[in-house]
Amino acid sequence: VFFGLGGYVGLYLISAYGASLWVALPAAGAAGALLAFLLGKAILRLRGSFFALATIGVNEAMRALFNNLPRFGGSTGIALNFSVYEAYGGATRALWLAYGLMIALTLAILLISYRTKTSKFGLGLMAIREDEDAAEVLGVVTPTAKTWAYVLSAIMPAMAGVLYYFKNSSMEPNDAFQLSFSIELLVMVMLGGSGTVLGPVLGAAGYQL
């Protein structure tokens, strides 16, 4: 959901208002954070299979919404004019720029993940993971902690969505909000080891191979 939303926000700003990639990236991150905050208040009180079903419902709702929004191209989506890439030295240079920024974003995610895991906030999240009721008894405000974790985890995928679709030069709802994206991410995490910083990276590499 956040990957697709970020892509739409970024490409819309670039195509409709001539915004640069440097403006589109933080704008997409902010849009992802705002949506996560609003969704978090609504669905993070659910647990287990109920939470999983709710997130699937949100994904399908977003796909239906963007399919019916003419401002964002409806079912045909958004396509960038290749003249957009002239500001970056041409399409090839823009492709390498997107690649470099994706690497930088990956490194930033690893750093944030590590700092979160070793912080007091991260300890609270681990307590929630092990036993949410016990965490509440020990003083962790679980709805608030889960909401902010959700917000934090939404910013980077939204920015990655901009880079991915900027590189592709086009996007449409059925491509942006694929349920298979979410399933693939879970597979990568489980392959590499959940609850670790480098596990998802190793799992992603193994999955791609």
XYZ file of N, CA and C in Angstrom:
627
model
N 0.827 -1.200 0.000
C 0.000 0.000 0.000
C 0.868 1.259 0.000
N 1.861 1.311 0.883
C 2.687 2.522 0.990
C 3.627 2.654 -0.204
N 4.098 1.542 -0.719
C 4.927 1.530 -1.919
C 4.135 2.123 -3.100
N 2.917 1.656 -3.284
C 2.089 2.143 -4.386
C 1.668 3.591 -4.201
N 1.287 3.945 -2.973
C 0.887 5.326 -2.698
C 2.052 6.283 -2.944
N 3.240 5.925 -2.463
C 4.404 6.774 -2.676
C 4.706 6.968 -4.150
N 4.600 5.879 -4.913
C 4.823 5.981 -6.355
C 3.849 6.930 -7.018
N 2.585 6.832 -6.640
C 1.564 7.701 -7.227
C 1.793 9.164 -6.865
N 2.058 9.427 -5.593
C 2.278 10.810 -5.165
C 3.487 11.403 -5.872
N 4.578 10.646 -5.919
C 5.796 11.136 -6.551
C 5.630 11.394 -8.033
N 5.081 10.410 -8.765
C 4.929 10.574 -10.208
C 3.916 11.656 -10.554
N 2.889 11.813 -9.722
C 1.915 12.871 -9.981
C 2.555 14.249 -9.842
N 3.352 14.437 -8.804
C 4.035 15.720 -8.615
C 5.005 16.002 -9.755
N 5.699 14.969 -10.213
C 6.668 15.146 -11.296
C 5.967 15.446 -12.611
N 4.895 14.696 -12.921
C 4.231 14.840 -14.226
C 3.308 16.047 -14.287
N 2.589 16.317 -13.198
C 1.587 17.391 -13.226
C 2.165 18.755 -12.872
N 3.148 18.793 -11.997
C 3.678 20.074 -11.516
C 5.157 20.292 -11.851
N 5.763 19.337 -12.537
C 7.158 19.486 -12.902
C 8.099 19.461 -11.712
N 7.683 18.846 -10.608
C 8.515 18.783 -9.406
C 9.736 17.907 -9.674
N 10.816 18.193 -8.995
C 12.018 17.378 -9.142
C 11.899 16.130 -8.269
N 12.766 15.185 -8.539
C 12.789 13.955 -7.749
C 13.090 14.260 -6.284
N 13.852 15.319 -6.027
C 14.244 15.685 -4.670
C 13.059 16.221 -3.874
N 12.040 16.709 -4.560
C 10.806 17.144 -3.898
C 9.840 15.969 -3.769
N 9.784 15.149 -4.826
C 8.842 14.027 -4.847
C 9.147 12.997 -3.767
N 10.430 12.757 -3.481
C 10.797 11.735 -2.495
C 10.284 12.056 -1.087
N 10.591 13.230 -0.524
C 10.061 13.518 0.816
C 8.545 13.664 0.847
N 7.954 14.151 -0.251
C 6.492 14.278 -0.304
C 5.833 12.901 -0.237
N 6.411 11.936 -0.954
C 5.881 10.569 -0.918
C 6.041 9.958 0.469
N 7.199 10.201 1.088
C 7.423 9.696 2.445
C 6.413 10.271 3.427
N 6.121 11.561 3.292
C 5.146 12.206 4.168
C 3.743 11.649 3.949
N 3.395 11.386 2.679
C 2.074 10.816 2.373
C 1.943 9.419 2.973
N 3.012 8.620 2.857
C 2.995 7.285 3.448
C 2.859 7.334 4.958
N 3.585 8.270 5.589
C 3.523 8.408 7.046
C 2.123 8.816 7.499
N 1.512 9.758 6.774
C 0.166 10.222 7.141
C -0.854 9.095 7.022
N -0.793 8.350 5.916
C -1.734 7.240 5.742
C -1.521 6.184 6.822
N -0.260 5.886 7.141
C 0.026 4.882 8.170
C -0.500 5.327 9.530
N -0.360 6.615 9.826
C -0.853 7.124 11.109
C -2.368 6.968 11.198
N -3.069 7.316 10.122
C -4.534 7.208 10.124
C -4.982 5.751 10.173
N -4.321 4.901 9.386
C -4.662 3.478 9.396
C -4.319 2.839 10.732
N -3.182 3.259 11.287
C -2.746 2.680 12.554
C -3.759 2.874 13.653
N -4.340 4.056 13.701
C -5.355 4.335 14.714
C -6.570 3.427 14.555
N -6.806 2.981 13.305
C -8.013 2.199 13.025
C -7.809 0.696 13.141
N -6.669 0.182 12.660
C -6.545 -1.274 12.532
C -5.513 -1.915 13.440
N -4.653 -1.121 14.099
C -3.599 -1.739 14.898
C -4.072 -2.268 16.246
N -5.331 -2.045 16.560
C -5.886 -2.670 17.761
C -6.304 -4.112 17.480
N -6.333 -4.463 16.191
C -6.629 -5.842 15.806
C -5.378 -6.690 15.949
N -5.563 -7.993 16.104
C -4.432 -8.901 16.262
C -4.585 -10.103 15.349
N -3.436 -10.721 15.062
C -3.426 -11.995 14.347
C -4.089 -11.947 12.993
N -4.935 -12.950 12.746
C -5.578 -13.076 11.439
C -6.505 -11.907 11.133
N -7.080 -11.301 12.166
C -7.965 -10.153 11.939
C -7.181 -8.973 11.377
N -5.971 -8.767 11.902
C -5.109 -7.696 11.398
C -4.687 -7.986 9.958
N -4.341 -9.247 9.677
C -3.915 -9.634 8.327
C -5.029 -9.383 7.318
N -6.259 -9.760 7.683
C -7.398 -9.546 6.791
C -7.650 -8.059 6.568
N -7.475 -7.265 7.613
C -7.688 -5.822 7.495
C -6.690 -5.189 6.535
N -5.427 -5.617 6.618
C -4.409 -5.052 5.732
C -4.649 -5.443 4.277
N -5.116 -6.667 4.057
C -5.467 -7.086 2.698
C -6.617 -6.225 2.175
N -7.590 -5.960 3.044
C -8.720 -5.117 2.658
C -8.279 -3.715 2.292
N -7.340 -3.170 3.040
C -6.828 -1.820 2.748
C -6.155 -1.799 1.380
N -5.375 -2.825 1.077
C -4.694 -2.902 -0.216
C -5.702 -2.906 -1.369
N -6.749 -3.717 -1.241
C -7.757 -3.792 -2.292
C -8.544 -2.480 -2.393
N -8.788 -1.846 -1.259
C -9.504 -0.563 -1.263
C -8.683 0.516 -1.972
N -7.374 0.538 -1.738
C -6.519 1.520 -2.398
C -6.476 1.279 -3.910
N -6.422 0.030 -4.306
C -6.412 -0.264 -5.741
C -7.717 0.199 -6.394
N -8.833 -0.062 -5.740
C -10.122 0.376 -6.277
C -10.215 1.905 -6.307
N -9.689 2.552 -5.270
C -9.733 4.012 -5.198
C -8.963 4.637 -6.356
N -7.723 4.198 -6.570
C -6.908 4.805 -7.634
C -7.391 4.404 -9.021
N -8.093 3.288 -9.125
C -8.710 2.917 -10.400
C -9.805 3.896 -10.801
N -10.342 4.612 -9.814
C -11.484 5.498 -10.064
C -11.180 6.965 -9.787
N -9.896 7.320 -9.759
C -9.511 8.715 -9.571
C -8.959 9.268 -10.883
N -9.751 10.052 -11.616
C -9.287 10.588 -12.906
C -8.023 11.434 -12.784
N -7.868 12.140 -11.664
C -6.697 12.998 -11.472
C -5.398 12.185 -11.554
N -5.462 10.923 -11.116
C -4.287 10.059 -11.147
C -4.320 9.083 -12.322
N -5.113 9.398 -13.338
C -5.130 8.596 -14.558
C -6.098 7.436 -14.570
N -6.846 7.244 -13.463
C -7.796 6.140 -13.413
C -7.120 4.801 -13.624
N -7.753 3.939 -14.393
C -7.235 2.584 -14.599
C -5.979 2.557 -15.469
N -5.728 3.633 -16.237
C -4.540 3.663 -17.089
C -3.316 4.212 -16.362
N -3.509 4.840 -15.195
C -2.409 5.292 -14.373
C -1.702 6.539 -14.897
N -0.433 6.680 -14.555
C 0.378 7.855 -14.897
C 1.572 7.412 -15.725
N 1.876 8.181 -16.762
C 3.070 7.931 -17.573
C 3.866 9.227 -17.674
N 5.171 9.136 -17.467
C 6.031 10.308 -17.557
C 6.453 10.553 -18.996
N 6.472 11.830 -19.399
C 7.048 12.214 -20.676
C 8.567 12.100 -20.563
N 9.218 11.564 -21.581
C 10.658 11.352 -21.487
C 11.451 12.647 -21.377
N 10.791 13.776 -21.683
C 11.476 15.064 -21.514
C 11.775 15.347 -20.040
N 11.049 14.662 -19.138
C 11.290 14.816 -17.701
C 12.736 14.466 -17.353
N 13.279 13.470 -18.048
C 14.616 12.974 -17.720
C 15.739 13.891 -18.193
N 15.400 14.888 -19.026
C 16.436 15.808 -19.508
C 17.071 16.582 -18.362
N 16.279 16.869 -17.316
C 16.805 17.613 -16.170
C 17.846 16.803 -15.394
N 17.898 15.487 -15.647
C 18.842 14.614 -14.941
C 19.961 14.133 -15.862
N 20.075 14.764 -17.036
C 21.126 14.400 -17.977
C 20.738 13.301 -18.942
N 19.433 13.045 -19.077
C 18.959 12.004 -19.982
C 18.464 10.776 -19.224
N 17.795 9.886 -19.968
C 17.163 8.712 -19.347
C 18.182 7.775 -18.704
N 19.330 7.593 -19.348
C 20.335 6.673 -18.801
C 20.897 7.184 -17.485
N 21.228 8.477 -17.438
C 21.736 9.055 -16.196
C 20.670 9.018 -15.103
N 19.411 9.232 -15.488
C 18.310 9.184 -14.515
C 18.157 7.783 -13.947
N 18.376 6.780 -14.794
C 18.303 5.386 -14.346
C 19.375 5.103 -13.298
N 20.602 5.556 -13.546
C 21.685 5.353 -12.585
C 21.472 6.156 -11.309
N 20.860 7.333 -11.458
C 20.540 8.132 -10.274
C 19.544 7.381 -9.387
N 18.509 6.819 -10.000
C 17.509 6.057 -9.244
C 18.151 4.853 -8.563
N 19.079 4.202 -9.263
C 19.777 3.043 -8.706
C 20.612 3.444 -7.486
N 21.358 4.530 -7.631
C 22.184 5.000 -6.526
C 21.357 5.411 -5.318
N 20.241 6.088 -5.588
C 19.373 6.521 -4.491
C 18.715 5.330 -3.802
N 18.416 4.271 -4.565
C 17.829 3.075 -3.951
C 18.832 2.400 -3.018
N 20.111 2.395 -3.405
C 21.148 1.842 -2.528
C 21.258 2.683 -1.258
N 21.253 4.019 -1.433
C 21.333 4.911 -0.277
C 20.133 4.718 0.643
N 18.950 4.518 0.056
C 17.742 4.295 0.841
C 17.829 2.986 1.617
N 18.382 1.965 0.984
C 18.566 0.671 1.650
C 19.484 0.805 2.858
N 20.587 1.523 2.683
C 21.519 1.734 3.791
C 20.865 2.531 4.914
N 20.054 3.519 4.544
C 19.343 4.315 5.553
C 18.360 3.450 6.331
N 17.691 2.532 5.636
C 16.748 1.623 6.292
C 17.472 0.726 7.294
N 18.637 0.215 6.892
C 19.418 -0.645 7.790
C 19.848 0.123 9.039
N 20.280 1.361 8.854
C 20.715 2.173 9.990
C 19.545 2.458 10.927
N 18.404 2.851 10.357
C 17.217 3.146 11.175
C 16.741 1.888 11.893
N 16.789 0.762 11.186
C 16.377 -0.510 11.788
C 17.262 -0.856 12.983
N 18.569 -0.672 12.804
C 19.499 -0.976 13.890
C 19.279 -0.045 15.081
N 19.154 1.260 14.804
C 18.970 2.224 15.888
C 17.652 1.985 16.618
N 16.634 1.602 15.874
C 15.334 1.308 16.489
C 15.429 0.066 17.374
N 16.066 -0.972 16.840
C 16.168 -2.246 17.563
C 16.896 -2.091 18.892
N 17.897 -1.187 18.945
C 18.711 -1.032 20.150
C 18.230 0.109 21.054
N 17.105 0.728 20.717
C 16.586 1.839 21.515
C 15.542 1.353 22.521
N 15.161 2.233 23.417
C 14.100 1.914 24.369
C 12.787 1.630 23.645
N 12.535 2.397 22.588
C 11.347 2.180 21.768
C 11.367 0.775 21.172
N 12.544 0.356 20.680
C 12.670 -0.976 20.104
C 12.457 -2.081 21.120
N 12.944 -1.863 22.340
C 12.724 -2.853 23.400
C 11.230 -3.005 23.688
N 10.515 -1.882 23.658
C 9.065 -1.930 23.852
C 8.380 -2.721 22.749
N 8.856 -2.543 21.506
C 8.284 -3.285 20.384
C 8.554 -4.777 20.514
N 9.752 -5.138 20.975
C 10.069 -6.558 21.173
C 9.208 -7.160 22.278
N 8.926 -6.362 23.315
C 8.039 -6.841 24.379
C 6.641 -7.088 23.844
N 6.174 -6.197 22.968
C 4.853 -6.372 22.350
C 4.831 -7.632 21.502
N 5.912 -7.865 20.769
C 5.984 -9.054 19.919
C 5.885 -10.331 20.734
N 6.567 -10.360 21.881
C 6.592 -11.572 22.693
C 5.267 -11.810 23.419
N 4.708 -10.752 24.002
C 3.439 -10.883 24.728
C 2.850 -9.489 24.926
N 1.878 -9.159 24.103
C 1.323 -7.806 24.119
C 0.662 -7.471 25.449
N -0.065 -8.414 26.020
C -0.731 -8.157 27.303
C 0.289 -7.910 28.409
N 1.358 -8.712 28.437
C 2.402 -8.524 29.443
C 3.107 -7.185 29.250
N 3.314 -6.789 27.990
C 3.959 -5.504 27.707
C 3.127 -4.346 28.252
N 1.813 -4.454 28.117
C 0.921 -3.407 28.637
C 1.016 -3.321 30.161
N 1.079 -4.485 30.802
C 1.191 -4.514 32.262
C 2.485 -3.840 32.715
N 3.550 -3.997 31.923
C 4.853 -3.431 32.267
C 4.981 -1.951 31.900
N 3.918 -1.380 31.336
C 3.921 0.063 31.086
C 4.104 0.490 29.648
N 4.186 -0.455 28.713
C 4.296 -0.089 27.300
C 2.901 0.285 26.780
N 2.779 1.480 26.231
C 1.497 1.911 25.655
C 1.423 1.306 24.251
N 0.877 0.109 24.173
C 0.993 -0.674 22.942
C 0.337 -0.030 21.718
N -0.872 0.565 21.810
C -1.441 1.175 20.597
C -0.560 2.291 20.039
N -0.004 3.110 20.929
C 0.858 4.210 20.487
C 2.156 3.683 19.885
N 2.774 2.708 20.556
C 4.031 2.149 20.065
C 3.848 1.497 18.700
N 2.769 0.745 18.536
C 2.534 0.072 17.265
C 2.230 1.076 16.158
N 1.508 2.146 16.511
C 1.197 3.162 15.508
C 2.456 3.833 14.994
N 3.370 4.218 15.895
C 4.601 4.887 15.469
C 5.530 3.933 14.737
N 5.520 2.655 15.111
C 6.300 1.662 14.360
C 5.745 1.536 12.938
N 4.439 1.566 12.828
C 3.752 1.486 11.528
C 4.107 2.694 10.673
N 4.096 3.882 11.287
C 4.447 5.118 10.569
C 5.887 5.045 10.084
N 6.787 4.622 10.962
C 8.209 4.532 10.610
C 8.423 3.554 9.471
N 7.688 2.449 9.490
C 7.860 1.424 8.464
C 7.195 1.789 7.141
N 6.420 2.878 7.108
C 5.725 3.281 5.883
C 6.512 4.295 5.067
N 7.371 5.066 5.719
C 8.058 6.177 5.045
C 8.989 5.678 3.945
N 9.847 4.717 4.279
C 10.845 4.253 3.316
C 10.229 3.508 2.122
N 9.251 2.607 2.321
C 8.627 1.987 1.149
C 7.959 3.004 0.223
N 7.382 4.054 0.797
C 6.761 5.093 -0.029
C 7.811 5.787 -0.890
N 8.977 6.061 -0.315
C 10.060 6.687 -1.078
C 10.627 5.722 -2.117
N 10.697 4.438 -1.763
C 11.160 3.434 -2.724
C 10.203 3.336 -3.912
N 8.910 3.515 -3.651
C 7.920 3.491 -4.729
C 8.171 4.582 -5.754
N 8.551 5.771 -5.285
C 8.873 6.864 -6.208
C 10.036 6.472 -7.111
N 11.108 5.955 -6.519
C 12.295 5.591 -7.291
C 11.985 4.480 -8.296
N 11.200 3.502 -7.866
C 10.881 2.374 -8.740
C 10.091 2.822 -9.964
N 9.063 3.624 -9.747
C 8.219 4.031 -10.871
C 8.811 5.195 -11.650
N 9.667 5.977 -11.031
C 10.441 6.986 -11.772
C 11.352 6.272 -12.763
N 11.957 5.175 -12.329
C 12.803 4.364 -13.213
C 11.978 3.727 -14.328
N 10.761 3.275 -14.011
C 9.894 2.627 -14.999
C 9.222 3.623 -15.936
N 9.068 4.862 -15.475
C 8.423 5.973 -16.203
C 6.900 5.876 -16.286
N 6.304 4.829 -15.720
C 4.839 4.714 -15.730
C 4.378 3.783 -14.618
N 3.099 3.903 -14.273
C 2.510 3.019 -13.276
C 0.999 2.999 -13.428
N 0.382 1.932 -12.969
C -1.072 1.814 -12.969
C -1.515 1.102 -11.699
N -2.789 1.254 -11.299
C -3.235 0.722 -9.990
C -2.998 -0.772 -9.794
N -3.306 -1.568 -10.801
C -3.172 -3.015 -10.640
C -1.728 -3.436 -10.441
N -0.804 -2.632 -10.955
C 0.612 -2.918 -10.773
C 1.113 -2.380 -9.435
N 0.626 -1.204 -9.047
C 1.117 -0.542 -7.833
C 0.638 -1.213 -6.555
N -0.564 -1.783 -6.582
C -1.141 -2.350 -5.364
C -1.353 -3.857 -5.513
N -0.281 -4.548 -5.860
C -0.343 -6.002 -5.982
C -0.193 -6.650 -4.612
N -1.091 -7.549 -4.306
C -0.989 -8.275 -3.043
C 0.275 -9.127 -3.005
N 0.732 -9.553 -4.192
C 1.935 -10.392 -4.252
C 3.161 -9.653 -3.724
N 3.193 -8.304 -3.820
C 4.302 -7.534 -3.257
C 4.440 -7.818 -1.761
N 3.312 -7.731 -1.069
C 3.324 -7.936 0.380
C 3.751 -9.358 0.731
N 3.266 -10.317 -0.048
C 3.613 -11.715 0.210
C 5.102 -11.943 -0.023
N 5.647 -11.355 -1.109
C 7.072 -11.503 -1.405
C 7.932 -10.920 -0.283
N 7.521 -9.776 0.260
C 8.283 -9.159 1.343
C 8.315 -10.060 2.570
N 7.181 -10.682 2.880
C 7.131 -11.595 4.018
C 8.042 -12.806 3.803
N 8.041 -13.300 2.567
C 8.905 -14.443 2.236
C 10.371 -14.074 2.431
N 10.759 -12.878 1.977
C 12.148 -12.426 2.128
C 12.551 -12.351 3.596
N 11.649 -11.792 4.419
C 11.939 -11.658 5.845
C 12.080 -13.030 6.496
N 11.175 -13.940 6.168
C 11.219 -15.273 6.777
C 12.446 -16.064 6.312
N 12.851 -15.869 5.057
C 14.041 -16.560 4.550
C 15.299 -16.108 5.278
N 15.413 -14.789 5.495
C 16.626 -14.254 6.096
C 16.629 -14.287 7.604
N 15.464 -14.251 8.206
C 15.368 -14.262 9.662
C 14.659 -13.022 10.183
N 13.440 -13.200 10.669
C 12.673 -12.066 11.196
C 13.268 -11.612 12.527
N 13.096 -10.343 12.826
C 13.609 -9.795 14.074
C 15.082 -9.455 14.044
N 15.698 -9.558 12.865
C 17.111 -9.211 12.715
C 17.246 -8.039 11.753
N 18.406 -7.378 11.798
C 18.628 -6.222 10.926
C 19.047 -6.656 9.523
N 19.994 -7.589 9.429
C 20.504 -8.005 8.131
C 19.700 -9.148 7.505
N 18.858 -9.791 8.296
C 18.084 -10.928 7.782
C 17.281 -10.625 6.531
N 16.502 -9.544 6.511
C 15.729 -9.233 5.317
C 16.592 -8.976 4.073
N 17.797 -8.426 4.273
C 18.693 -8.190 3.136
C 19.152 -9.524 2.543
N 19.565 -10.446 3.430
C 19.995 -11.760 2.979
C 18.831 -12.522 2.355
N 17.656 -12.391 2.965
C 16.474 -13.066 2.418
C 16.096 -12.517 1.057
N 16.222 -11.198 0.881
C 15.913 -10.582 -0.409
C 16.882 -11.066 -1.484
N 18.176 -11.126 -1.125
C 19.178 -11.601 -2.084
C 18.900 -13.059 -2.487
N 18.594 -13.887 -1.489
C 18.294 -15.291 -1.769
C 17.039 -15.439 -2.610
N 16.036 -14.642 -2.311
C 14.785 -14.718 -3.070
C 14.998 -14.310 -4.528
N 15.781 -13.248 -4.742
C 16.024 -12.806 -6.112
C 16.810 -13.829 -6.909
N 17.802 -14.460 -6.231
C 18.565 -15.501 -6.928
C 17.682 -16.686 -7.285
